[in-house]
Coordinates of C-alpha atoms and ligand atoms in Angstrom, one line a residue:
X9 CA 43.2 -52.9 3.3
X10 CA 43.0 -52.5 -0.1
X11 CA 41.8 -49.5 -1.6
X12 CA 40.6 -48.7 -5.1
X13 CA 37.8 -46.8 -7.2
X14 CA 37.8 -46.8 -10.5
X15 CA 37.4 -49.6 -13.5
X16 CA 40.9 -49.7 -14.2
X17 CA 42.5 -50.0 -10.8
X18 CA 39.3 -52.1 -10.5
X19 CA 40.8 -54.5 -13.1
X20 CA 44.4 -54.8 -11.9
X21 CA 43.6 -55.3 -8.3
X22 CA 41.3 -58.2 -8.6
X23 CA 44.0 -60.7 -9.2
X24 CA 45.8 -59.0 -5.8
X25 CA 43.1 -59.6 -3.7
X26 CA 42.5 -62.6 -5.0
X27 CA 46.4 -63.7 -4.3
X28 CA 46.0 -62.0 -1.0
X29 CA 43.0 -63.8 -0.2
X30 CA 44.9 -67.5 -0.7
X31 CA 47.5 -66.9 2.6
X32 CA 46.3 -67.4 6.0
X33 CA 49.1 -65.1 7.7
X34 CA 47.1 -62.1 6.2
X35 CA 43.5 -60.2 6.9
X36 CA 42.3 -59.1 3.5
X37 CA 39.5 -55.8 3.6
X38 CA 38.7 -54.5 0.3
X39 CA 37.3 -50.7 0.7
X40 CA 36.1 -49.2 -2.6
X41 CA 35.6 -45.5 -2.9
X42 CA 33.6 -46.1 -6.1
X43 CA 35.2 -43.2 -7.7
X44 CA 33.6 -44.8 -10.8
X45 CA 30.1 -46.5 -9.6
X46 CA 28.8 -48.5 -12.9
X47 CA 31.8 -49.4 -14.4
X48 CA 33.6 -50.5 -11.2
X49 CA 30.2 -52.8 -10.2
X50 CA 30.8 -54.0 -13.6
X51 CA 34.3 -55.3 -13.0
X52 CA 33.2 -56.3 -8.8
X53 CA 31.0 -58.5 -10.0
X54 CA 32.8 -60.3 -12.4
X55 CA 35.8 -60.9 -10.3
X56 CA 33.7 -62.0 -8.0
X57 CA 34.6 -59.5 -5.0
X58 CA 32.3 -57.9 -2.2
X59 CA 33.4 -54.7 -0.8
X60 CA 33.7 -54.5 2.5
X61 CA 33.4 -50.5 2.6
X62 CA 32.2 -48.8 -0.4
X63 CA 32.2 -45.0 0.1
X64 CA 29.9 -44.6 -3.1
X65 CA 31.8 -41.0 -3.6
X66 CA 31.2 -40.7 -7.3
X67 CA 29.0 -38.3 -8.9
X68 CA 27.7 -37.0 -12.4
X69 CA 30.5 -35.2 -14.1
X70 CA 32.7 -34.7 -10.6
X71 CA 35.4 -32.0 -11.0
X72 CA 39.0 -32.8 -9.7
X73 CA 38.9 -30.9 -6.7
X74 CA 35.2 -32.0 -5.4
X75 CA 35.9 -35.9 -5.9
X76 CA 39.5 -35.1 -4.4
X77 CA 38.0 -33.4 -1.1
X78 CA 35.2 -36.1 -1.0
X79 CA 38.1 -39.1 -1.5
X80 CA 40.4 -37.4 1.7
X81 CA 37.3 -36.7 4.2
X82 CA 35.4 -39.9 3.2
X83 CA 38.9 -42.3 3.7
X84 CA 40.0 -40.8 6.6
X85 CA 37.5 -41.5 8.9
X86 CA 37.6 -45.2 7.4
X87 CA 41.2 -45.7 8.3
X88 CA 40.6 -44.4 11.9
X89 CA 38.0 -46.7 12.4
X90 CA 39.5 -50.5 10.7
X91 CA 43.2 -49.2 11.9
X92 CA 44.5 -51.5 8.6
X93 CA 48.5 -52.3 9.4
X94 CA 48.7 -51.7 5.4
X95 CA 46.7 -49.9 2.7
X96 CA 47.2 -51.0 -1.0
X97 CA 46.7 -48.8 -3.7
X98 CA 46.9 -49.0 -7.3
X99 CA 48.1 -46.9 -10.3
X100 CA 47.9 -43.3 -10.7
X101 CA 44.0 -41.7 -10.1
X102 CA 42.9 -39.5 -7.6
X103 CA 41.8 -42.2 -6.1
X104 CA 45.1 -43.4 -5.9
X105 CA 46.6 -40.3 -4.0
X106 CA 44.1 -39.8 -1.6
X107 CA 44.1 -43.0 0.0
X108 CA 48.2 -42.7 0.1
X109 CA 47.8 -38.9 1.9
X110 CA 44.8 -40.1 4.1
X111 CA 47.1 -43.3 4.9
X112 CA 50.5 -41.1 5.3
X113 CA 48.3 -38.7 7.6
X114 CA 48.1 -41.6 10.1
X115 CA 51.5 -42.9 9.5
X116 CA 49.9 -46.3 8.0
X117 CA 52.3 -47.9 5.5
X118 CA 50.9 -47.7 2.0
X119 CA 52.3 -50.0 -1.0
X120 CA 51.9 -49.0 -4.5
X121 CA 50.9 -51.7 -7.4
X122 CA 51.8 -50.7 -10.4
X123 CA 54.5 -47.8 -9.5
X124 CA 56.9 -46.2 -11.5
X125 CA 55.2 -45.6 -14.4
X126 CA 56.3 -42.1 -15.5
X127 CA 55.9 -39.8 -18.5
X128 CA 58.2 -37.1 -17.1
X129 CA 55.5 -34.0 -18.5
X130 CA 52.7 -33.7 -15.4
X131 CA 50.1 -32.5 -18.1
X132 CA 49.9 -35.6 -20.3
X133 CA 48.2 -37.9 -18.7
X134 CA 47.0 -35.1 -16.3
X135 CA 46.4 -35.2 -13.6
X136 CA 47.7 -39.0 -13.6
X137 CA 51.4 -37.9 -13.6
X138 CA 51.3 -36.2 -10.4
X139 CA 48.9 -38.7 -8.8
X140 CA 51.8 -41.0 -9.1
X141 CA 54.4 -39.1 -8.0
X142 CA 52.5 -38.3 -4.9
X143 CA 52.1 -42.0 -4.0
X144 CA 55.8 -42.9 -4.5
X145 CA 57.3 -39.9 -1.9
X146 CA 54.9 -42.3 0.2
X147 CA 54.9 -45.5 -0.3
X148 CA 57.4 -47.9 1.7
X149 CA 56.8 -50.9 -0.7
X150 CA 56.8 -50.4 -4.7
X151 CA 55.9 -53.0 -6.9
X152 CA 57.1 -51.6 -10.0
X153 CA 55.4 -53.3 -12.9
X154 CA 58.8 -53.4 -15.4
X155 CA 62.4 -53.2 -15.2
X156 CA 62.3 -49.4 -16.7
X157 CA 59.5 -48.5 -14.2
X158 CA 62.0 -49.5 -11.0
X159 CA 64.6 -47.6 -12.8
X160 CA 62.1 -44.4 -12.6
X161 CA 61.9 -44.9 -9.5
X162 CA 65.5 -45.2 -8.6
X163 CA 66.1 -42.2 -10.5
X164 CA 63.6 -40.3 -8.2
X165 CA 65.9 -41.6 -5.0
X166 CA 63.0 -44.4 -3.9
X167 CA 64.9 -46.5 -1.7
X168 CA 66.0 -49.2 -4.0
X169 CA 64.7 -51.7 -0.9
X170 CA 61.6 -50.4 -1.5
X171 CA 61.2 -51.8 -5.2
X172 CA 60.3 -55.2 -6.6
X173 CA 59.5 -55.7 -10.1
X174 CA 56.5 -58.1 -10.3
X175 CA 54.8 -57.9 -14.0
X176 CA 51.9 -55.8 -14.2
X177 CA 48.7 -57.7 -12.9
X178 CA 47.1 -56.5 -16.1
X179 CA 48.5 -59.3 -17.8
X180 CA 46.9 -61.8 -14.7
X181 CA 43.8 -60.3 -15.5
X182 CA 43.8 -60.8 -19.0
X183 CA 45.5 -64.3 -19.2
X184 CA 42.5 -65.7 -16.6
X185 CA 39.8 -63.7 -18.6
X186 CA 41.1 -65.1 -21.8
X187 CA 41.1 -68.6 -20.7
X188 CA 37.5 -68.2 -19.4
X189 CA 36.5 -66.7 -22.3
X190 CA 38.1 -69.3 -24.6
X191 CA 36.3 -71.8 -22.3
X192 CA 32.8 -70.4 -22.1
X193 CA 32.6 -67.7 -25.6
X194 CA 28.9 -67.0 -23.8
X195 CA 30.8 -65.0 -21.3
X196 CA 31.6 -62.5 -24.1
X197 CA 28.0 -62.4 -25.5
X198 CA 28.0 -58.5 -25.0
X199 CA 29.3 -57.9 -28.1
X200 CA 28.0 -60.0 -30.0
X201 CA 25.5 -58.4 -31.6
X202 CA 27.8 -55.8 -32.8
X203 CA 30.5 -58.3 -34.3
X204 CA 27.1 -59.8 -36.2
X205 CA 25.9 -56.3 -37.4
X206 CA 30.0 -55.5 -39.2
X207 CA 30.7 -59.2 -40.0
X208 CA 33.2 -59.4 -43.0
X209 CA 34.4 -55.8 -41.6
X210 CA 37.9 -55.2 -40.6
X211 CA 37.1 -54.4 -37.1
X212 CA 38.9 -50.8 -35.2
X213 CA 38.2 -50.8 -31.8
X214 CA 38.4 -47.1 -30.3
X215 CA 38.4 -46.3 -26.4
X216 CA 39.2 -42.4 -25.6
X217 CA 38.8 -40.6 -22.0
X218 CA 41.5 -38.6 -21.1
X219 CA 41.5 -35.8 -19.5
X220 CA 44.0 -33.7 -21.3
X221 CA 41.8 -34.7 -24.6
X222 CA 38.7 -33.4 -23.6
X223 CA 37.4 -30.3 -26.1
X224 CA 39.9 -29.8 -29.0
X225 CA 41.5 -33.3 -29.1
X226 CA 38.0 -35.4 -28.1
X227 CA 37.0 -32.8 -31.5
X228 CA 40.1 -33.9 -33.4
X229 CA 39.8 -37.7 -32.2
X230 CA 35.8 -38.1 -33.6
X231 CA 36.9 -36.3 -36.8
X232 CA 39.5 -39.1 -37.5
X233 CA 37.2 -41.6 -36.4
X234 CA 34.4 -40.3 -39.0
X235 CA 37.0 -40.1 -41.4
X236 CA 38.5 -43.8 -41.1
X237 CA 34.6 -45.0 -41.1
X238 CA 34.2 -43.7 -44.6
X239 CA 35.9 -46.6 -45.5
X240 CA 33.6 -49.6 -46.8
X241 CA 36.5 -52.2 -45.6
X242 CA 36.3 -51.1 -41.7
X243 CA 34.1 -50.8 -38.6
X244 CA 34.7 -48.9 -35.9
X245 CA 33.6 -50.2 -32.6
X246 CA 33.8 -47.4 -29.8
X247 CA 32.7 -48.7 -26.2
X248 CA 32.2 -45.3 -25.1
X249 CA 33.2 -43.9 -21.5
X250 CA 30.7 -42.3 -19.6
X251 CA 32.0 -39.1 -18.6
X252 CA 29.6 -36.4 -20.2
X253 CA 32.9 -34.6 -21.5
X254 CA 33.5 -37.7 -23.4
X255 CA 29.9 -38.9 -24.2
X256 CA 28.3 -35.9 -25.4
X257 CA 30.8 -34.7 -28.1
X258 CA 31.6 -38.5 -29.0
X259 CA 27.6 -39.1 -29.8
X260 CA 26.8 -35.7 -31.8
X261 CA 30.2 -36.2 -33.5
X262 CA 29.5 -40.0 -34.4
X263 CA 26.5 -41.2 -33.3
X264 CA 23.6 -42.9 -35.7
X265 CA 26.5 -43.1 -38.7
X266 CA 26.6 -47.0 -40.4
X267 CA 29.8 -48.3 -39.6
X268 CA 30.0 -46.9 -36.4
X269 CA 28.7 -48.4 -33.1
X270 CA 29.2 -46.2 -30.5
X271 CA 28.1 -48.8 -27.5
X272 CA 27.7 -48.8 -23.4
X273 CA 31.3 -49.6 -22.2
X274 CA 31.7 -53.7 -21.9
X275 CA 32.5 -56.0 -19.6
X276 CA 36.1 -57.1 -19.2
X277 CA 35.2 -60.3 -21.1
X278 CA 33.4 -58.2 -23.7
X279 CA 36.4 -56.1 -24.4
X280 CA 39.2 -58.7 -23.9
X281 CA 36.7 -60.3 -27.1
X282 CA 37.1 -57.0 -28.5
X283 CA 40.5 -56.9 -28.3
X284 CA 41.0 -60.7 -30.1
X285 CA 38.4 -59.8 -33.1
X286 CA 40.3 -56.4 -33.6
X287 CA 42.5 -55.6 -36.7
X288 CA 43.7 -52.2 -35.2
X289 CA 43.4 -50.4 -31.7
X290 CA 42.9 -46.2 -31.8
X291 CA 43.2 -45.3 -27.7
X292 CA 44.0 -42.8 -25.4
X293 CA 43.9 -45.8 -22.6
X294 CA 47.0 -46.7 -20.4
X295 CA 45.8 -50.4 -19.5
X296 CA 44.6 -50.8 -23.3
X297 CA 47.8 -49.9 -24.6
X298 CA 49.3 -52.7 -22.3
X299 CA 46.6 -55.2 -23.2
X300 CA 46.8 -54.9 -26.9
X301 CA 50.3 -56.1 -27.3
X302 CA 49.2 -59.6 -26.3
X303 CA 46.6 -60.0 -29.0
X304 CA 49.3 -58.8 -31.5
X305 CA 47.1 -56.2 -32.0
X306 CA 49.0 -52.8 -33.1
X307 CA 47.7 -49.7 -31.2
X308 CA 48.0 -46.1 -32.0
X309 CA 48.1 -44.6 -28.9
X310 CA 46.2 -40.8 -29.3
X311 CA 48.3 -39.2 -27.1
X312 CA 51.3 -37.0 -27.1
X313 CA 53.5 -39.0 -24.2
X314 CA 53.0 -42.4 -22.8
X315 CA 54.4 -43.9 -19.5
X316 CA 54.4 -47.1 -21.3
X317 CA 57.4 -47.1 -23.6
X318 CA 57.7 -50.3 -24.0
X319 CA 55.1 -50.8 -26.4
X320 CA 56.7 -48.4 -28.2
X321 CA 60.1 -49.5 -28.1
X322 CA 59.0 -53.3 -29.1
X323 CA 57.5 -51.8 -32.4
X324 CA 53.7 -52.9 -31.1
X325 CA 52.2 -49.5 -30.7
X326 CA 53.2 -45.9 -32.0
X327 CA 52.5 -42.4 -30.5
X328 CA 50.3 -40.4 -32.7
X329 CA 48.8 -37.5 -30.7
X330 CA 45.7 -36.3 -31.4
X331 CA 46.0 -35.1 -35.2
X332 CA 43.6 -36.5 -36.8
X333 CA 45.0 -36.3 -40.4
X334 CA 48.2 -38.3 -38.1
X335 CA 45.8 -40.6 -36.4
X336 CA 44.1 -41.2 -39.8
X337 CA 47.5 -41.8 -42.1
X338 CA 49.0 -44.2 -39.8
X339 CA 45.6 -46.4 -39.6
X340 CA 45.3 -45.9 -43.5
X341 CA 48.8 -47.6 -44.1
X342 CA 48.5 -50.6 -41.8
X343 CA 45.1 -50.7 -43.8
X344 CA 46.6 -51.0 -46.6
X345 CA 50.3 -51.9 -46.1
X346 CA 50.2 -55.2 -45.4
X347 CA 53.9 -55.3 -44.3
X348 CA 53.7 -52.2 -42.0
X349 CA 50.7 -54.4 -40.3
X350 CA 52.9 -57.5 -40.2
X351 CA 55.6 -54.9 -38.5
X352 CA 53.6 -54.1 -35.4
X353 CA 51.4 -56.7 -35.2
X354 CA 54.0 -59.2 -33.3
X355 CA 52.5 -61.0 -29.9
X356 CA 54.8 -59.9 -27.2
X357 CA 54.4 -59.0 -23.7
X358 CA 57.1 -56.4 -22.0
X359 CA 54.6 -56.2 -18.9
X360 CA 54.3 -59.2 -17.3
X361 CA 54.0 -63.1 -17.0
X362 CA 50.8 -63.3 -15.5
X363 CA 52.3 -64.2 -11.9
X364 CA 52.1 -60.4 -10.8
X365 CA 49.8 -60.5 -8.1
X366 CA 50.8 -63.7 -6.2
X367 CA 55.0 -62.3 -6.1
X368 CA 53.0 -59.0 -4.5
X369 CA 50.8 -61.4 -2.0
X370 CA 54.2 -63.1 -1.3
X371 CA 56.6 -59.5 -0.6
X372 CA 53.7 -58.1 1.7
X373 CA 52.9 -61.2 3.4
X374 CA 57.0 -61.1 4.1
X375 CA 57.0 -57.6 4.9
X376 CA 54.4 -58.2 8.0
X377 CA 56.2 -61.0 9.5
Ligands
LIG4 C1 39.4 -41.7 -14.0 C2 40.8 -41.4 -13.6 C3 41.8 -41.7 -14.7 C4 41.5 -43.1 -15.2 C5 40.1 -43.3 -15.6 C6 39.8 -44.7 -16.1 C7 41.2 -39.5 -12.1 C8 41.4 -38.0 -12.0 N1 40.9 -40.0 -13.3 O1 39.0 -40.7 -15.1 O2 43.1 -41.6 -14.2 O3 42.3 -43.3 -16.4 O4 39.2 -43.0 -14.5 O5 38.6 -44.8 -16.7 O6 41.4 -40.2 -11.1 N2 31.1 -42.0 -14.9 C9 29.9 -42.6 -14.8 N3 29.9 -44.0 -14.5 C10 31.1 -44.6 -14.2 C11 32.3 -43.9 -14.2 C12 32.3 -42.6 -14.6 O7 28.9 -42.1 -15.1 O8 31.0 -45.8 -13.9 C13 31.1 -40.5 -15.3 C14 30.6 -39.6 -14.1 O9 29.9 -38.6 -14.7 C15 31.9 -39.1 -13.5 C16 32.8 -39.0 -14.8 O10 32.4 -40.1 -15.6 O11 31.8 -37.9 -12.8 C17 34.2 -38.9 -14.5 O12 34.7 -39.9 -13.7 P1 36.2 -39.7 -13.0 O13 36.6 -40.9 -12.3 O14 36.2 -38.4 -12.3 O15 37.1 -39.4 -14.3 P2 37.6 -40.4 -15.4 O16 37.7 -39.5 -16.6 O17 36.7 -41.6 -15.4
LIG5 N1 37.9 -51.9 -20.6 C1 36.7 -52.6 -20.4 N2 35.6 -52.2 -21.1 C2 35.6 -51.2 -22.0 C3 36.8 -50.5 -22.2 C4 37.9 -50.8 -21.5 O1 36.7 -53.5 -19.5 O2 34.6 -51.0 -22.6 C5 39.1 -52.2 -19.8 C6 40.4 -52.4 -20.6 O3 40.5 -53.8 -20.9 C7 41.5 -52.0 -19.6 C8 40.8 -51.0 -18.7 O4 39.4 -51.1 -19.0 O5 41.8 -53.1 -18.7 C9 41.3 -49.6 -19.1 O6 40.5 -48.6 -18.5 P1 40.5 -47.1 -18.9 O7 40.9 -47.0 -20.4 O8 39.2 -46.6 -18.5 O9 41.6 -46.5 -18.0 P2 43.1 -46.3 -18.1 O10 43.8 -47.6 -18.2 O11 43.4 -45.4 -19.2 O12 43.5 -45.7 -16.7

């Protein structure tokens, strides 16, 4: 049983179900907590994938401890009933832990996609750090996404037979959506209209929802972004999250101003279009920041630690916390340095191939023999 909620994990897990679905030695479920309700239908329906349990669980501006309570009782019951020989989770949400504790609480085997990824500070991404730690003291199969992330793991005495490295099924996702966009450009046609409004712009996308961010650094992250949009050269395109403590202070900050669109959040087809038409990437995202190195797009990431080094380390993307006189130097000079852009904006991709999800299909379908 594979278990997920939110737009992200959403994302990532499509391909694995997908490759799970191919071999006839397993039985495939797919329960969705809908931790996120629109913005994982978006992704459902897109990849093409029926729930077979969907606990509906989220609600308007949920609190940690209310979705986390909702998440246990609501998954427990589930797992008593379907009995699943394996759940699957992915990534790091509350989501994420939940199902591994409801799982470990009946002594089902739970594997990880995507494990490994660590920070080493459990406030930044919080509480994503400790969502992930939880899940590994669990898990009995951990598909680490890099060679650094089985390390992590290592390092935290995971039993090393415990750990494949597979590529993050990110890079799955956004090969296949690529292709099908490249094939059929109508499937993009969400953001079209905004492309048309800024054409001859240099086009910023902006994504920002993190927890840790919300009040002083959400504040700090509109001020840069009003600041870059002064600019007559650039538009900003901002496919805003949902969640009211991003919304509301991301509208009144930037909201009705002319070379800003703040916009509903896209489809994955929309944003992987994003992503291509982009000159530069301001986020706070983890799967953006692996994304963006494909497009040979740089991305300053607006957050003081990232779990995703390698980015960093291949010269692609650079940490700039949420100062915005930072945030709003280091887009200046890849503005206007044309050989700082040409610096970071090499296509590479440190996290995977794009074969992720059938090596995963393959290790559990060997691990159930
Ligand atoms: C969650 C995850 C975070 C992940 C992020 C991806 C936790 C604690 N956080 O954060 O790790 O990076 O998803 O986006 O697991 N909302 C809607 N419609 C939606 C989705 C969200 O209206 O489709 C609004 C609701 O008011 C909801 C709020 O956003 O209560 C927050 O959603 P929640 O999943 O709790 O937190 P995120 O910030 O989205
Ligand atoms: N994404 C999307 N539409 C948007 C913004 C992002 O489909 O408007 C995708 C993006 O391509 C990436 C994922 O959502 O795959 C990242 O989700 P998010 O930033 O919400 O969560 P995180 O990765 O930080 O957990």
């Amino acid at each position: 049983m594979t278990v997920f909620g939110t737009r992200p994990e959403a994302i990532k897990m499509v391909p694995v179900v997908h490759a799970l679905r191919t071999r006839e030695d397993l039985d495939v479920s797919v329960c969705v907590t809908a931790q996120h309700r629109d913005m994982l239908d978006q992704v459902l329906a897109i990849g093409g994938i029926t729930p077979d349990i969907d606990l509906d669980l989220m609600r308007d501006g949920q609190s940690l401890d209310e979705l986390g309570s909702r998440l246990l009782s609501g998954l427990g019951p589930v797992f008593d009933e379907e009995k699943p020989d394996r759940v699957l989770v992915h990534g790091d949400t509350l989501t994420t832990m939940m199902a591994s504790l409801a799982a470990y609480f009946r002594k089902i085997p739970v594997g990880h996609v995507e494990a490994g990824l660590r920070s080493g500070d459990i406030h930044h991404p919080w509480p994503e750090e400790v969502n992930r730690r939880v899940t590994a003291c669990i898990a009995d199969l951990n598909f680490a996404p890099t060679q650094r992330a089985a390390d992590a793991l290592r390092a935290e005495n995971v039993a090393p037979s415990s750990i494949h490295v597979t590529g993050n099924t990110v890079i799955d996702a956004l090969f296949a959506t690529r292709a099908k966009v490249a094939d059929d450009p109508t499937l993009a046609a969400s953001l079209d209209p905004v492309l048309k409004r800024f054409a001859g712009k240099r086009i910023i996308a902006v994504t920002s929802h993190r927890r840790e961010n919300f009040g002083d650094g959400m504040a700090a992250i509109a001020d840069a972004v009003a600041r870059i949009a002064e600019r007559e050269d650039v538009a900003i395109i901002f496919p805003v999250h949902p969640n009211p403590q991003v919304r509301g202070p991301m509208e009144s900050a930037l909201g009705g101003h002319d070379r800003i669109a703040l916009i509903d959040p896209l489809d994955y087809p929309g944003f992987v279009a994003l992503l291509d038409a982009s000159h530069i990437v301001l986020t706070d995202s983890g799967g953006v920041q692996e994304e963006a190195p494909s497009f040979g797009k740089p991305v300053l990431v607006m957050r003081e630690t990232t779990e995703r080094p390698e980015g960093i380390e291949a010269g692609t993307a650079l940490l700039v916390g949420t100062d915005a006189e930072r945030i709003i130097s280091e887009t200046f000079r890849l503005l206007d340095d044309e050989d700082a852009y040409a610096a970071m904006s090499r296509a590479h991709n440190p996290f995977g191939d794009g074969h992720a999800a059938s090596r995963i299909s393959e290790i559990i379908a060997n691990a159930h023999r």
